[in-house]
């Protein structure tokens, strides 16, 4: 189903666990060439070894994308090293739930969340634009379906970062179309990963598996659609925003 990725260069952030790992394994099965970015060097090394054994070219960089100095170094490295970039999956993310009243001495929560969910992916996208232009490539950003609804209490840092990225990639879609680059956003619902299931309230809620989410990202990247939204979000989000004052009163 994903043969279109064969021999194409694909960059994946957040590649070592959860959705990213599932995405990488699907791409290995599709014989894609990979550059993997995440914090866990052991897992990245293992995935690259698996990819090479399957006949793929594979490299990785173990990095905390919130480290701006190292991120700058990575951007320079990618500019000079990768032969081309056909697909860029901006998948790394940080989730945080904390009421504003409890964050009075925690501005670092906002800095870290914004740096990873927004700034790092903008920096990588800008660095890879020349190679994406050459290949008329694809950029796919992993967002959250929750950003389509009136903002819920407790998620100020997370929603601010995701909505900032949504706006940037929506703008990029319009501007980069002239260069032949496709930009897409996946508004994913709850996905049961290590990050999400740390919150006990989420463990028994319906949601996607990592592999189901990865398949949605791959399908979106091969389609002409700008965005992926679950069917129920397409129906309910406009209604929720129409009745936003009532929703906020409920919150």
mmCIF file of C-alpha atoms in Angstrom:
data_model
loop_
_atom_site.group_PDB
_atom_site.id
_atom_site.type_symbol
_atom_site.label_atom_id
_atom_site.label_comp_id
_atom_site.label_asym_id
_atom_site.label_seq_id
_atom_site.Cartn_x
_atom_site.Cartn_y
_atom_site.Cartn_z
ATOM 1 C CA UNK A 1 0.000 0.000 0.000
ATOM 2 C CA UNK A 2 2.917 2.348 0.731
ATOM 3 C CA UNK A 3 5.195 1.397 -2.169
ATOM 4 C CA UNK A 4 5.313 5.081 -3.162
ATOM 5 C CA UNK A 5 7.911 5.623 -0.428
ATOM 6 C CA UNK A 6 10.398 3.111 -1.868
ATOM 7 C CA UNK A 7 13.868 4.654 -2.348
ATOM 8 C CA UNK A 8 12.583 8.095 -1.327
ATOM 9 C CA UNK A 9 14.287 9.998 1.486
ATOM 10 C CA UNK A 10 12.060 10.484 4.516
ATOM 11 C CA UNK A 11 12.914 12.539 7.620
ATOM 12 C CA UNK A 12 10.992 11.650 10.799
ATOM 13 C CA UNK A 13 11.124 13.500 14.120
ATOM 14 C CA UNK A 14 10.053 11.778 17.312
ATOM 15 C CA UNK A 15 11.122 8.565 15.581
ATOM 16 C CA UNK A 16 12.111 6.380 18.519
ATOM 17 C CA UNK A 17 8.789 5.728 20.254
ATOM 18 C CA UNK A 18 5.026 5.810 19.864
ATOM 19 C CA UNK A 19 3.643 7.104 16.581
ATOM 20 C CA UNK A 20 7.125 7.846 15.257
ATOM 21 C CA UNK A 21 8.410 4.325 15.806
ATOM 22 C CA UNK A 22 5.300 2.820 14.196
ATOM 23 C CA UNK A 23 5.734 5.210 11.268
ATOM 24 C CA UNK A 24 9.376 4.214 10.840
ATOM 25 C CA UNK A 25 8.555 0.496 10.829
ATOM 26 C CA UNK A 26 5.928 1.060 8.116
ATOM 27 C CA UNK A 27 8.472 3.032 6.092
ATOM 28 C CA UNK A 28 11.101 0.306 6.496
ATOM 29 C CA UNK A 29 8.586 -2.204 5.145
ATOM 30 C CA UNK A 30 8.066 0.192 2.222
ATOM 31 C CA UNK A 31 11.860 0.328 1.554
ATOM 32 C CA UNK A 32 12.186 4.056 2.182
ATOM 33 C CA UNK A 33 15.510 5.726 2.959
ATOM 34 C CA UNK A 34 15.406 7.275 6.408
ATOM 35 C CA UNK A 35 16.865 10.019 8.544
ATOM 36 C CA UNK A 36 15.549 9.587 12.085
ATOM 37 C CA UNK A 37 15.509 12.230 14.821
ATOM 38 C CA UNK A 38 14.687 11.638 18.498
ATOM 39 C CA UNK A 39 16.274 11.601 21.950
ATOM 40 C CA UNK A 40 16.773 7.848 22.445
ATOM 41 C CA UNK A 41 20.034 6.867 20.747
ATOM 42 C CA UNK A 42 19.720 3.178 21.583
ATOM 43 C CA UNK A 43 16.322 2.900 19.924
ATOM 44 C CA UNK A 44 17.384 4.986 16.921
ATOM 45 C CA UNK A 45 20.465 2.810 16.430
ATOM 46 C CA UNK A 46 18.296 -0.319 16.546
ATOM 47 C CA UNK A 47 15.783 1.065 14.028
ATOM 48 C CA UNK A 48 18.538 2.119 11.617
ATOM 49 C CA UNK A 49 20.138 -1.305 11.865
ATOM 50 C CA UNK A 50 16.747 -2.876 11.092
ATOM 51 C CA UNK A 51 16.305 -0.527 8.131
ATOM 52 C CA UNK A 52 19.741 -1.294 6.664
ATOM 53 C CA UNK A 53 19.141 -5.024 6.998
ATOM 54 C CA UNK A 54 15.951 -4.486 4.969
ATOM 55 C CA UNK A 55 17.950 -2.779 2.217
ATOM 56 C CA UNK A 56 17.190 0.828 3.162
ATOM 57 C CA UNK A 57 19.649 3.640 3.675
ATOM 58 C CA UNK A 58 19.311 4.959 7.204
ATOM 59 C CA UNK A 59 20.942 7.564 9.433
ATOM 60 C CA UNK A 60 19.950 9.126 12.716
ATOM 61 C CA UNK A 61 20.624 11.960 15.108
ATOM 62 C CA UNK A 62 19.969 11.544 18.830
ATOM 63 C CA UNK A 63 19.036 15.010 20.021
ATOM 64 C CA UNK A 64 16.759 16.913 22.352
ATOM 65 C CA UNK A 65 15.175 19.296 19.839
ATOM 66 C CA UNK A 66 14.693 21.871 22.612
ATOM 67 C CA UNK A 67 18.484 22.357 22.688
ATOM 68 C CA UNK A 68 18.777 25.289 20.276
ATOM 69 C CA UNK A 69 22.544 25.053 19.803
ATOM 70 C CA UNK A 70 22.410 21.377 18.897
ATOM 71 C CA UNK A 71 19.349 21.969 16.730
ATOM 72 C CA UNK A 72 21.248 24.601 14.760
ATOM 73 C CA UNK A 73 24.101 22.109 14.277
ATOM 74 C CA UNK A 74 21.655 19.451 13.080
ATOM 75 C CA UNK A 75 20.083 21.879 10.596
ATOM 76 C CA UNK A 76 23.499 22.698 9.130
ATOM 77 C CA UNK A 77 24.369 18.989 8.973
ATOM 78 C CA UNK A 78 21.157 18.105 7.146
ATOM 79 C CA UNK A 79 21.671 20.889 4.618
ATOM 80 C CA UNK A 80 25.045 19.491 3.634
ATOM 81 C CA UNK A 81 24.491 15.742 4.036
ATOM 82 C CA UNK A 82 21.101 14.576 2.794
ATOM 83 C CA UNK A 83 20.985 14.063 -0.985
ATOM 84 C CA UNK A 84 17.319 15.082 -1.046
ATOM 85 C CA UNK A 85 14.191 15.165 1.112
ATOM 86 C CA UNK A 86 10.952 13.795 -0.301
ATOM 87 C CA UNK A 87 8.928 13.627 2.932
ATOM 88 C CA UNK A 88 9.335 15.440 6.245
ATOM 89 C CA UNK A 89 7.193 14.059 9.072
ATOM 90 C CA UNK A 90 7.176 16.612 11.905
ATOM 91 C CA UNK A 91 5.983 14.223 14.564
ATOM 92 C CA UNK A 92 7.934 14.930 17.788
ATOM 93 C CA UNK A 93 5.803 16.460 20.498
ATOM 94 C CA UNK A 94 5.443 17.229 24.179
ATOM 95 C CA UNK A 95 2.156 17.103 26.063
ATOM 96 C CA UNK A 96 1.600 18.895 29.350
ATOM 97 C CA UNK A 97 -1.465 19.455 31.530
ATOM 98 C CA UNK A 98 -1.213 22.094 34.238
ATOM 99 C CA UNK A 99 -3.569 24.854 35.352
ATOM 100 C CA UNK A 100 -2.247 28.379 34.873
ATOM 101 C CA UNK A 101 -2.593 29.132 38.589
ATOM 102 C CA UNK A 102 -0.164 26.267 39.257
ATOM 103 C CA UNK A 103 2.333 27.498 36.651
ATOM 104 C CA UNK A 104 3.196 30.865 38.194
ATOM 105 C CA UNK A 105 6.826 29.839 38.768
ATOM 106 C CA UNK A 106 7.036 27.497 35.779
ATOM 107 C CA UNK A 107 7.564 29.636 32.688
ATOM 108 C CA UNK A 108 9.963 26.890 31.578
ATOM 109 C CA UNK A 109 6.914 24.674 30.950
ATOM 110 C CA UNK A 110 5.858 27.081 28.215
ATOM 111 C CA UNK A 111 9.384 27.510 26.856
ATOM 112 C CA UNK A 112 10.004 23.765 26.572
ATOM 113 C CA UNK A 113 6.613 23.001 25.056
ATOM 114 C CA UNK A 114 6.837 25.814 22.518
ATOM 115 C CA UNK A 115 10.437 24.922 21.633
ATOM 116 C CA UNK A 116 9.560 21.331 20.791
ATOM 117 C CA UNK A 117 6.042 21.512 19.395
ATOM 118 C CA UNK A 118 6.579 24.691 17.381
ATOM 119 C CA UNK A 119 10.051 26.208 17.073
ATOM 120 C CA UNK A 120 12.069 23.032 16.423
ATOM 121 C CA UNK A 121 9.841 21.946 13.562
ATOM 122 C CA UNK A 122 9.826 25.390 11.992
ATOM 123 C CA UNK A 123 13.642 25.430 12.180
ATOM 124 C CA UNK A 124 13.943 21.982 10.577
ATOM 125 C CA UNK A 125 11.436 22.857 7.866
ATOM 126 C CA UNK A 126 13.280 26.061 6.996
ATOM 127 C CA UNK A 127 16.611 24.232 6.887
ATOM 128 C CA UNK A 128 15.232 21.553 4.559
ATOM 129 C CA UNK A 129 13.275 23.874 2.245
ATOM 130 C CA UNK A 130 15.891 23.873 -0.549
ATOM 131 C CA UNK A 131 15.908 20.071 -0.694
ATOM 132 C CA UNK A 132 12.111 19.909 -0.431
ATOM 133 C CA UNK A 133 11.879 22.392 -3.317
ATOM 134 C CA UNK A 134 14.184 20.275 -5.470
ATOM 135 C CA UNK A 135 12.110 17.139 -4.947
ATOM 136 C CA UNK A 136 8.729 18.935 -4.739
ATOM 137 C CA UNK A 137 8.416 17.206 -1.395
ATOM 138 C CA UNK A 138 5.825 16.787 1.303
ATOM 139 C CA UNK A 139 5.662 18.177 4.851
ATOM 140 C CA UNK A 140 3.307 16.501 7.320
ATOM 141 C CA UNK A 141 2.775 17.990 10.781
ATOM 142 C CA UNK A 142 1.261 15.897 13.573
ATOM 143 C CA UNK A 143 -1.222 18.093 15.432
ATOM 144 C CA UNK A 144 -4.068 17.384 17.835
ATOM 145 C CA UNK A 145 -7.798 17.226 17.204
ATOM 146 C CA UNK A 146 -8.269 19.147 20.462
ATOM 147 C CA UNK A 147 -7.022 22.318 18.741
ATOM 148 C CA UNK A 148 -10.152 22.309 16.589
ATOM 149 C CA UNK A 149 -12.353 22.889 19.666
ATOM 150 C CA UNK A 150 -12.686 25.759 22.173
ATOM 151 C CA UNK A 151 -9.565 25.613 24.401
ATOM 152 C CA UNK A 152 -9.994 23.417 27.456
ATOM 153 C CA UNK A 153 -8.692 24.313 30.924
ATOM 154 C CA UNK A 154 -5.302 22.946 31.904
ATOM 155 C CA UNK A 155 -3.847 22.801 28.419
ATOM 156 C CA UNK A 156 -2.665 26.386 27.913
ATOM 157 C CA UNK A 157 0.978 25.504 27.143
ATOM 158 C CA UNK A 158 0.152 22.542 24.917
ATOM 159 C CA UNK A 159 -2.636 24.196 22.932
ATOM 160 C CA UNK A 160 -0.685 27.436 22.488
ATOM 161 C CA UNK A 161 2.242 25.528 20.975
ATOM 162 C CA UNK A 162 0.120 23.314 18.732
ATOM 163 C CA UNK A 163 -2.057 26.179 17.520
ATOM 164 C CA UNK A 164 1.060 28.227 16.741
ATOM 165 C CA UNK A 165 2.376 25.351 14.624
ATOM 166 C CA UNK A 166 -1.011 24.874 12.954
ATOM 167 C CA UNK A 167 -1.047 28.522 11.899
ATOM 168 C CA UNK A 168 2.534 28.374 10.618
ATOM 169 C CA UNK A 169 1.917 25.268 8.522
ATOM 170 C CA UNK A 170 -1.392 26.615 7.232
ATOM 171 C CA UNK A 171 0.498 29.700 6.041
ATOM 172 C CA UNK A 172 3.285 27.546 4.627
ATOM 173 C CA UNK A 173 0.733 25.551 2.660
ATOM 174 C CA UNK A 174 -0.299 28.661 0.756
ATOM 175 C CA UNK A 175 3.197 30.057 0.246
ATOM 176 C CA UNK A 176 5.065 26.841 -0.551
ATOM 177 C CA UNK A 177 2.549 25.599 -3.093
ATOM 178 C CA UNK A 178 4.298 27.919 -5.566
ATOM 179 C CA UNK A 179 7.467 25.857 -5.091
ATOM 180 C CA UNK A 180 5.594 22.590 -5.561
ATOM 181 C CA UNK A 181 5.802 21.611 -1.870
ATOM 182 C CA UNK A 182 2.771 19.951 -0.278
ATOM 183 C CA UNK A 183 2.035 20.875 3.361
ATOM 184 C CA UNK A 184 -0.459 18.842 5.406
ATOM 185 C CA UNK A 185 -1.675 18.699 9.007
ATOM 186 C CA UNK A 186 -2.956 15.599 10.793
ATOM 187 C CA UNK A 187 -5.379 16.502 13.583
ATOM 188 C CA UNK A 188 -5.071 13.227 15.458
ATOM 189 C CA UNK A 189 -7.338 12.185 18.329
ATOM 190 C CA UNK A 190 -6.069 10.423 21.457
ATOM 191 C CA UNK A 191 -3.320 7.946 20.585
ATOM 192 C CA UNK A 192 -2.336 5.401 23.212
ATOM 193 C CA UNK A 193 1.407 5.949 23.624
ATOM 194 C CA UNK A 194 3.709 6.059 26.640
ATOM 195 C CA UNK A 195 3.338 9.847 26.698
ATOM 196 C CA UNK A 196 -0.467 9.828 26.636
ATOM 197 C CA UNK A 197 -1.028 6.905 28.993
ATOM 198 C CA UNK A 198 0.978 8.536 31.779
ATOM 199 C CA UNK A 199 -2.348 10.243 32.516
ATOM 200 C CA UNK A 200 -4.521 7.540 34.183
ATOM 201 C CA UNK A 201 -7.691 9.254 32.930
ATOM 202 C CA UNK A 202 -6.724 8.456 29.335
ATOM 203 C CA UNK A 203 -5.856 4.777 29.647
ATOM 204 C CA UNK A 204 -9.400 3.479 29.279
ATOM 205 C CA UNK A 205 -10.632 6.054 26.761
ATOM 206 C CA UNK A 206 -11.116 5.059 23.115
ATOM 207 C CA UNK A 207 -8.214 6.052 20.916
ATOM 208 C CA UNK A 208 -5.884 5.020 18.141
ATOM 209 C CA UNK A 209 -2.966 2.684 18.495
ATOM 210 C CA UNK A 210 0.398 4.061 17.418
ATOM 211 C CA UNK A 211 0.222 2.007 14.234
ATOM 212 C CA UNK A 212 -3.272 3.257 13.381
ATOM 213 C CA UNK A 213 -2.069 6.834 13.810
ATOM 214 C CA UNK A 214 1.023 6.144 11.688
ATOM 215 C CA UNK A 215 -1.148 4.755 8.898
ATOM 216 C CA UNK A 216 -3.259 7.913 8.930
ATOM 217 C CA UNK A 217 -0.104 10.016 8.536
ATOM 218 C CA UNK A 218 1.076 7.911 5.617
ATOM 219 C CA UNK A 219 -2.317 7.968 3.909
ATOM 220 C CA UNK A 220 -2.522 11.738 4.320
ATOM 221 C CA UNK A 221 0.948 12.230 2.827
ATOM 222 C CA UNK A 222 -0.073 10.285 -0.283
ATOM 223 C CA UNK A 223 -3.358 12.133 -0.733
ATOM 224 C CA UNK A 224 -4.290 15.551 -2.091
ATOM 225 C CA UNK A 225 -6.046 16.556 1.123
ATOM 226 C CA UNK A 226 -4.666 19.366 3.271
ATOM 227 C CA UNK A 227 -5.700 17.847 6.576
ATOM 228 C CA UNK A 228 -6.798 14.694 8.323
ATOM 229 C CA UNK A 229 -9.593 14.971 10.870
ATOM 230 C CA UNK A 230 -11.585 12.090 12.377
ATOM 231 C CA UNK A 231 -15.102 11.982 10.949
ATOM 232 C CA UNK A 232 -16.642 12.846 14.300
ATOM 233 C CA UNK A 233 -14.463 15.967 14.600
ATOM 234 C CA UNK A 234 -15.594 17.208 11.199
ATOM 235 C CA UNK A 235 -19.167 17.009 12.493
ATOM 236 C CA UNK A 236 -18.775 18.176 16.080
ATOM 237 C CA UNK A 237 -16.008 20.806 16.008
ATOM 238 C CA UNK A 238 -18.031 23.417 14.034
ATOM 239 C CA UNK A 239 -20.961 22.914 16.421
ATOM 240 C CA UNK A 240 -18.717 23.204 19.486
ATOM 241 C CA UNK A 241 -17.232 26.452 18.196
ATOM 242 C CA UNK A 242 -20.661 27.818 17.284
ATOM 243 C CA UNK A 243 -21.762 27.245 20.868
ATOM 244 C CA UNK A 244 -18.400 28.207 22.329
ATOM 245 C CA UNK A 245 -19.831 30.292 25.234
ATOM 246 C CA UNK A 246 -21.872 27.300 26.399
ATOM 247 C CA UNK A 247 -18.881 24.972 26.025
ATOM 248 C CA UNK A 248 -16.712 27.337 28.079
ATOM 249 C CA UNK A 249 -19.416 27.565 30.716
ATOM 250 C CA UNK A 250 -19.401 23.760 30.871
ATOM 251 C CA UNK A 251 -15.603 23.825 31.287
#
